[in-house]
Amino acid sequence: MIIAVDGPAASGKGTLARRIAAHFDIAYLDTGALYRAVARDVVAAGSPVDDVSAAARAAASIDANTLDDPALRTRGTGEAASIVAQFPAVRAALLEFQRKFAGQPRGAVLDGRDIGTIVCPQADAKIYVIAAVEERAKRRWKELNADGSDSTYDSILADLVKRDARDRQRDEAPLKPASDAHLLDTTNLDIEAAFKAAVELIDAATGRAN
Ligand code: CDP
């Protein structure tokens, strides 16, 4: 079973996708971490983040064992990830890895921006998670500050608005719901309620519902 979870920045996709994967006992891939890792590696190599060939080289040699690096979670890395994510050569290099991951025997849950549209258009269930941008900024502010950042709410809100616009407007695999995705608005849902709603959607989409 393949489950695609897409949506804008800080919409809660990751937490939700992780819970869904545990519930169905299948593997989970945070595809945003791949783009974040490319951005990290470009900067570590001393190249500017908008250097297309440096980004393509980083994507081609990505080490999937480094995806839990805390450095990937910073604001700056999120911003840089959305810059390298615009480059077709970067997306092409990461596509194969993602499809292979999705193709494992028991299936997988993948979260990102283009899972339902490009990476796994054949997914058994597609969820597009949305939430008001002010609520997303509040959640990201809490998350980053718990990790010791002193970023203000306003600066985080501005980051999310800018990053979503870049992700929606790019030519290659833009952020958008697949035509057969189920919208899940979590503005007024806590994680437990969002998880329950997602499982209901998946059960219905895969014919597991009684
Ligand atoms: O956690 P958050 O929602 O802030 O971002 P993320 O999922 O870690 O993704 C970081 C950036 O990677 C996004 O802003 C996108 O530009 C890019 N990305 C993408 O283009 N395609 C994906 N499947 C996943 C992420």
Short mmCIF file of C-alpha atoms and ligand atoms in Angstrom, two decimals:
data_model
loop_
_atom_site.label_atom_id
_atom_site.label_comp_id
_atom_site.label_asym_id
_atom_site.label_seq_id
_atom_site.Cartn_x
_atom_site.Cartn_y
_atom_site.Cartn_z
CA MET A 1 0.00 0.00 0.00
CA ILE A 2 1.38 3.40 -0.99
CA ILE A 3 0.12 6.52 0.75
CA ALA A 4 0.96 10.01 -0.50
CA VAL A 5 0.81 12.90 1.97
CA ASP A 6 1.41 16.33 0.41
CA GLY A 7 0.85 19.91 1.44
CA PRO A 8 2.40 23.32 2.07
CA ALA A 9 5.16 24.11 4.56
CA ALA A 10 4.57 23.26 8.22
CA SER A 11 1.11 21.86 7.53
CA GLY A 12 1.76 18.92 9.85
CA LYS A 13 2.34 16.42 7.03
CA GLY A 14 5.39 14.89 8.67
CA THR A 15 3.83 14.18 12.05
CA LEU A 16 0.73 12.85 10.35
CA ALA A 17 2.60 10.68 7.85
CA ARG A 18 4.75 9.19 10.61
CA ARG A 19 1.63 8.25 12.60
CA ILE A 20 -0.03 6.76 9.50
CA ALA A 21 3.06 4.66 8.76
CA ALA A 22 3.17 3.33 12.34
CA HIS A 23 -0.56 2.56 12.25
CA PHE A 24 -0.35 0.52 9.04
CA ASP A 25 3.11 -0.81 9.95
CA ILE A 26 4.76 0.36 6.73
CA ALA A 27 7.91 2.37 6.03
CA TYR A 28 7.98 6.16 6.06
CA LEU A 29 10.00 8.64 3.98
CA ASP A 30 10.20 12.38 4.66
CA THR A 31 11.01 13.53 1.12
CA GLY A 32 11.51 17.13 2.29
CA ALA A 33 14.56 15.86 4.19
CA LEU A 34 16.10 14.83 0.85
CA TYR A 35 15.83 18.39 -0.51
CA ARG A 36 17.04 19.77 2.82
CA ALA A 37 20.04 17.42 2.69
CA VAL A 38 20.90 18.56 -0.84
CA ALA A 39 20.83 22.18 0.36
CA ARG A 40 23.02 21.30 3.36
CA ASP A 41 25.55 19.50 1.16
CA VAL A 42 25.74 22.35 -1.38
CA VAL A 43 26.51 24.83 1.39
CA ALA A 44 29.00 22.41 3.02
CA ALA A 45 30.82 22.14 -0.33
CA GLY A 46 31.23 25.93 -0.28
CA SER A 47 28.90 26.60 -3.23
CA PRO A 48 26.09 29.13 -3.36
CA VAL A 49 22.72 27.48 -2.90
CA ASP A 50 21.52 28.62 -6.33
CA ASP A 51 24.44 26.91 -8.11
CA VAL A 52 22.55 24.42 -10.31
CA SER A 53 25.46 22.10 -11.06
CA ALA A 54 26.61 21.98 -7.41
CA ALA A 55 23.03 21.14 -6.40
CA ALA A 56 22.74 18.45 -9.08
CA ARG A 57 26.04 16.91 -7.89
CA ALA A 58 24.84 16.95 -4.27
CA ALA A 59 21.55 15.31 -5.26
CA ALA A 60 23.33 12.59 -7.22
CA SER A 61 25.47 11.68 -4.22
CA ILE A 62 22.95 12.08 -1.42
CA ASP A 63 23.53 9.85 1.61
CA ALA A 64 20.17 8.63 2.90
CA ASN A 65 21.78 7.75 6.23
CA THR A 66 22.16 11.45 7.06
CA LEU A 67 18.48 12.38 6.86
CA ASP A 68 18.04 12.61 10.64
CA ASP A 69 20.76 15.27 10.90
CA PRO A 70 19.32 18.03 13.20
CA ALA A 71 20.96 20.62 10.90
CA LEU A 72 18.26 19.79 8.33
CA ARG A 73 15.53 21.20 10.55
CA THR A 74 16.68 24.83 10.69
CA ARG A 75 14.81 27.70 9.05
CA GLY A 76 17.71 28.48 6.75
CA THR A 77 17.89 24.91 5.49
CA GLY A 78 14.14 24.91 4.74
CA GLU A 79 14.52 28.08 2.70
CA ALA A 80 17.60 26.74 0.87
CA ALA A 81 15.80 23.43 0.21
CA SER A 82 13.05 25.22 -1.69
CA ILE A 83 15.70 26.91 -3.85
CA VAL A 84 17.47 23.67 -4.85
CA ALA A 85 14.05 21.98 -5.24
CA GLN A 86 13.35 24.20 -8.28
CA PHE A 87 16.11 22.61 -10.34
CA PRO A 88 14.95 19.79 -12.67
CA ALA A 89 18.31 17.97 -12.35
CA VAL A 90 17.93 17.86 -8.57
CA ARG A 91 14.37 16.55 -8.77
CA ALA A 92 15.32 13.94 -11.38
CA ALA A 93 18.17 12.64 -9.20
CA LEU A 94 15.91 12.32 -6.15
CA LEU A 95 12.97 10.82 -8.05
CA GLU A 96 14.57 7.42 -8.49
CA PHE A 97 15.40 7.12 -4.78
CA GLN A 98 11.84 8.03 -3.80
CA ARG A 99 10.23 5.61 -6.27
CA LYS A 100 12.48 2.79 -5.14
CA PHE A 101 11.54 3.50 -1.54
CA ALA A 102 7.84 3.49 -2.43
CA GLY A 103 8.30 0.22 -4.31
CA GLN A 104 9.32 -1.86 -1.31
CA PRO A 105 7.15 -4.97 -0.90
CA ARG A 106 4.82 -3.74 1.86
CA GLY A 107 4.61 -0.23 0.40
CA ALA A 108 5.28 3.04 2.19
CA VAL A 109 4.04 6.42 3.28
CA LEU A 110 5.84 9.36 1.65
CA ASP A 111 5.29 12.99 2.51
CA GLY A 112 6.26 16.00 0.40
CA ARG A 113 4.93 18.32 -2.28
CA ASP A 114 4.66 16.16 -5.41
CA ILE A 115 4.13 12.62 -4.11
CA GLY A 116 0.54 12.32 -5.37
CA THR A 117 1.23 14.15 -8.64
CA ILE A 118 4.69 12.97 -9.77
CA VAL A 119 6.47 10.51 -7.49
CA CYS A 120 3.60 8.07 -6.88
CA PRO A 121 0.65 8.98 -9.08
CA GLN A 122 -0.54 5.39 -8.57
CA ALA A 123 -0.70 5.76 -4.75
CA ASP A 124 -3.56 3.87 -3.08
CA ALA A 125 -4.52 6.94 -1.08
CA LYS A 126 -3.54 10.60 -1.43
CA ILE A 127 -3.99 13.17 1.29
CA TYR A 128 -3.35 16.87 0.77
CA VAL A 129 -2.93 18.51 4.15
CA ILE A 130 -3.74 22.18 4.50
CA ALA A 131 -4.05 24.62 7.41
CA ALA A 132 -4.32 28.40 7.69
CA VAL A 133 -0.90 29.95 7.28
CA GLU A 134 -1.14 31.70 10.69
CA GLU A 135 -1.77 28.34 12.36
CA ARG A 136 1.13 26.75 10.45
CA ALA A 137 3.42 29.59 11.50
CA LYS A 138 2.35 29.13 15.12
CA ARG A 139 3.14 25.39 14.99
CA ARG A 140 6.51 25.96 13.31
CA TRP A 141 7.34 28.72 15.81
CA LYS A 142 6.69 26.32 18.70
CA GLU A 143 8.73 23.56 17.04
CA LEU A 144 11.75 25.78 16.27
CA ASN A 145 11.73 27.47 19.66
CA ALA A 146 11.58 24.10 21.42
CA ASP A 147 14.80 23.34 19.51
CA GLY A 148 16.43 26.49 20.91
CA SER A 149 15.83 28.93 18.03
CA ASP A 150 14.82 32.49 18.96
CA SER A 151 13.05 33.23 15.64
CA THR A 152 9.99 35.44 15.96
CA TYR A 153 6.51 34.37 14.91
CA ASP A 154 6.40 37.15 12.27
CA SER A 155 9.66 36.11 10.64
CA ILE A 156 8.53 32.48 10.49
CA LEU A 157 5.18 33.50 8.99
CA ALA A 158 7.02 35.53 6.31
CA ASP A 159 9.29 32.53 5.57
CA LEU A 160 6.34 30.18 5.07
CA VAL A 161 4.47 32.58 2.79
CA LYS A 162 7.56 33.09 0.63
CA ARG A 163 8.47 29.40 0.49
CA ASP A 164 4.91 28.29 -0.38
CA ALA A 165 4.78 30.85 -3.19
CA ARG A 166 8.10 29.59 -4.59
CA ASP A 167 6.98 25.96 -4.27
CA ARG A 168 3.63 26.67 -6.00
CA GLN A 169 5.04 28.78 -8.81
CA ARG A 170 7.99 26.67 -9.92
CA ASP A 171 7.76 24.99 -13.33
CA GLU A 172 8.93 21.58 -12.19
CA ALA A 173 6.60 19.52 -9.94
CA PRO A 174 4.90 22.51 -8.30
CA LEU A 175 3.08 22.19 -5.00
CA LYS A 176 -0.56 21.35 -5.82
CA PRO A 177 -3.09 18.68 -4.89
CA ALA A 178 -3.43 15.72 -7.25
CA SER A 179 -6.86 15.68 -8.90
CA ASP A 180 -7.73 12.58 -6.85
CA ALA A 181 -6.29 13.78 -3.52
CA HIS A 182 -8.43 14.13 -0.40
CA LEU A 183 -8.09 17.54 1.23
CA LEU A 184 -7.57 17.48 4.97
CA ASP A 185 -7.81 20.87 6.67
CA THR A 186 -6.10 20.64 10.05
CA THR A 187 -6.49 24.32 11.05
CA ASN A 188 -8.81 23.35 13.89
CA LEU A 189 -7.67 19.76 14.42
CA ASP A 190 -5.08 18.57 16.92
CA ILE A 191 -2.75 15.78 15.83
CA GLU A 192 -5.01 13.05 17.25
CA ALA A 193 -8.08 14.33 15.38
CA ALA A 194 -6.07 14.82 12.16
CA PHE A 195 -4.70 11.27 12.45
CA LYS A 196 -8.18 9.82 12.95
CA ALA A 197 -9.54 11.73 9.95
CA ALA A 198 -6.60 10.59 7.81
CA VAL A 199 -7.06 6.92 8.72
CA GLU A 200 -10.76 7.19 7.83
CA LEU A 201 -9.87 8.68 4.44
CA ILE A 202 -7.30 5.95 3.78
CA ASP A 203 -9.62 3.16 4.89
CA ALA A 204 -12.33 4.47 2.60
CA ALA A 205 -9.93 4.96 -0.35
CA THR A 206 -8.43 1.49 -0.01
CA GLY A 207 -11.69 -0.34 0.70
CA ARG A 208 -10.66 -1.24 4.25
CA ALA A 209 -13.67 0.52 5.76
CA ASN A 210 -16.46 -1.78 6.99
O1 CDP B 1 8.74 20.63 6.88
P1 CDP B 1 8.32 21.64 5.84
O2 CDP B 1 6.92 21.47 5.40
O3 CDP B 1 8.65 23.05 6.24
O4 CDP B 1 9.25 21.42 4.56
P2 CDP B 1 9.83 20.07 3.95
O5 CDP B 1 8.72 19.10 3.70
O6 CDP B 1 10.98 19.58 4.77
O7 CDP B 1 10.38 20.56 2.52
C1 CDP B 1 11.39 21.54 2.38
C2 CDP B 1 11.35 22.05 0.95
O8 CDP B 1 11.72 20.98 0.08
C3 CDP B 1 9.99 22.52 0.44
O9 CDP B 1 9.73 23.88 0.70
C4 CDP B 1 10.05 22.21 -1.06
O10 CDP B 1 10.63 23.27 -1.78
C5 CDP B 1 11.00 21.04 -1.13
N1 CDP B 1 10.29 19.77 -1.37
C6 CDP B 1 9.91 19.48 -2.68
O11 CDP B 1 10.11 20.29 -3.58
N2 CDP B 1 9.34 18.29 -2.98
C7 CDP B 1 9.09 17.38 -2.02
N3 CDP B 1 8.54 16.21 -2.34
C8 CDP B 1 9.44 17.67 -0.68
C9 CDP B 1 10.02 18.89 -0.39
#
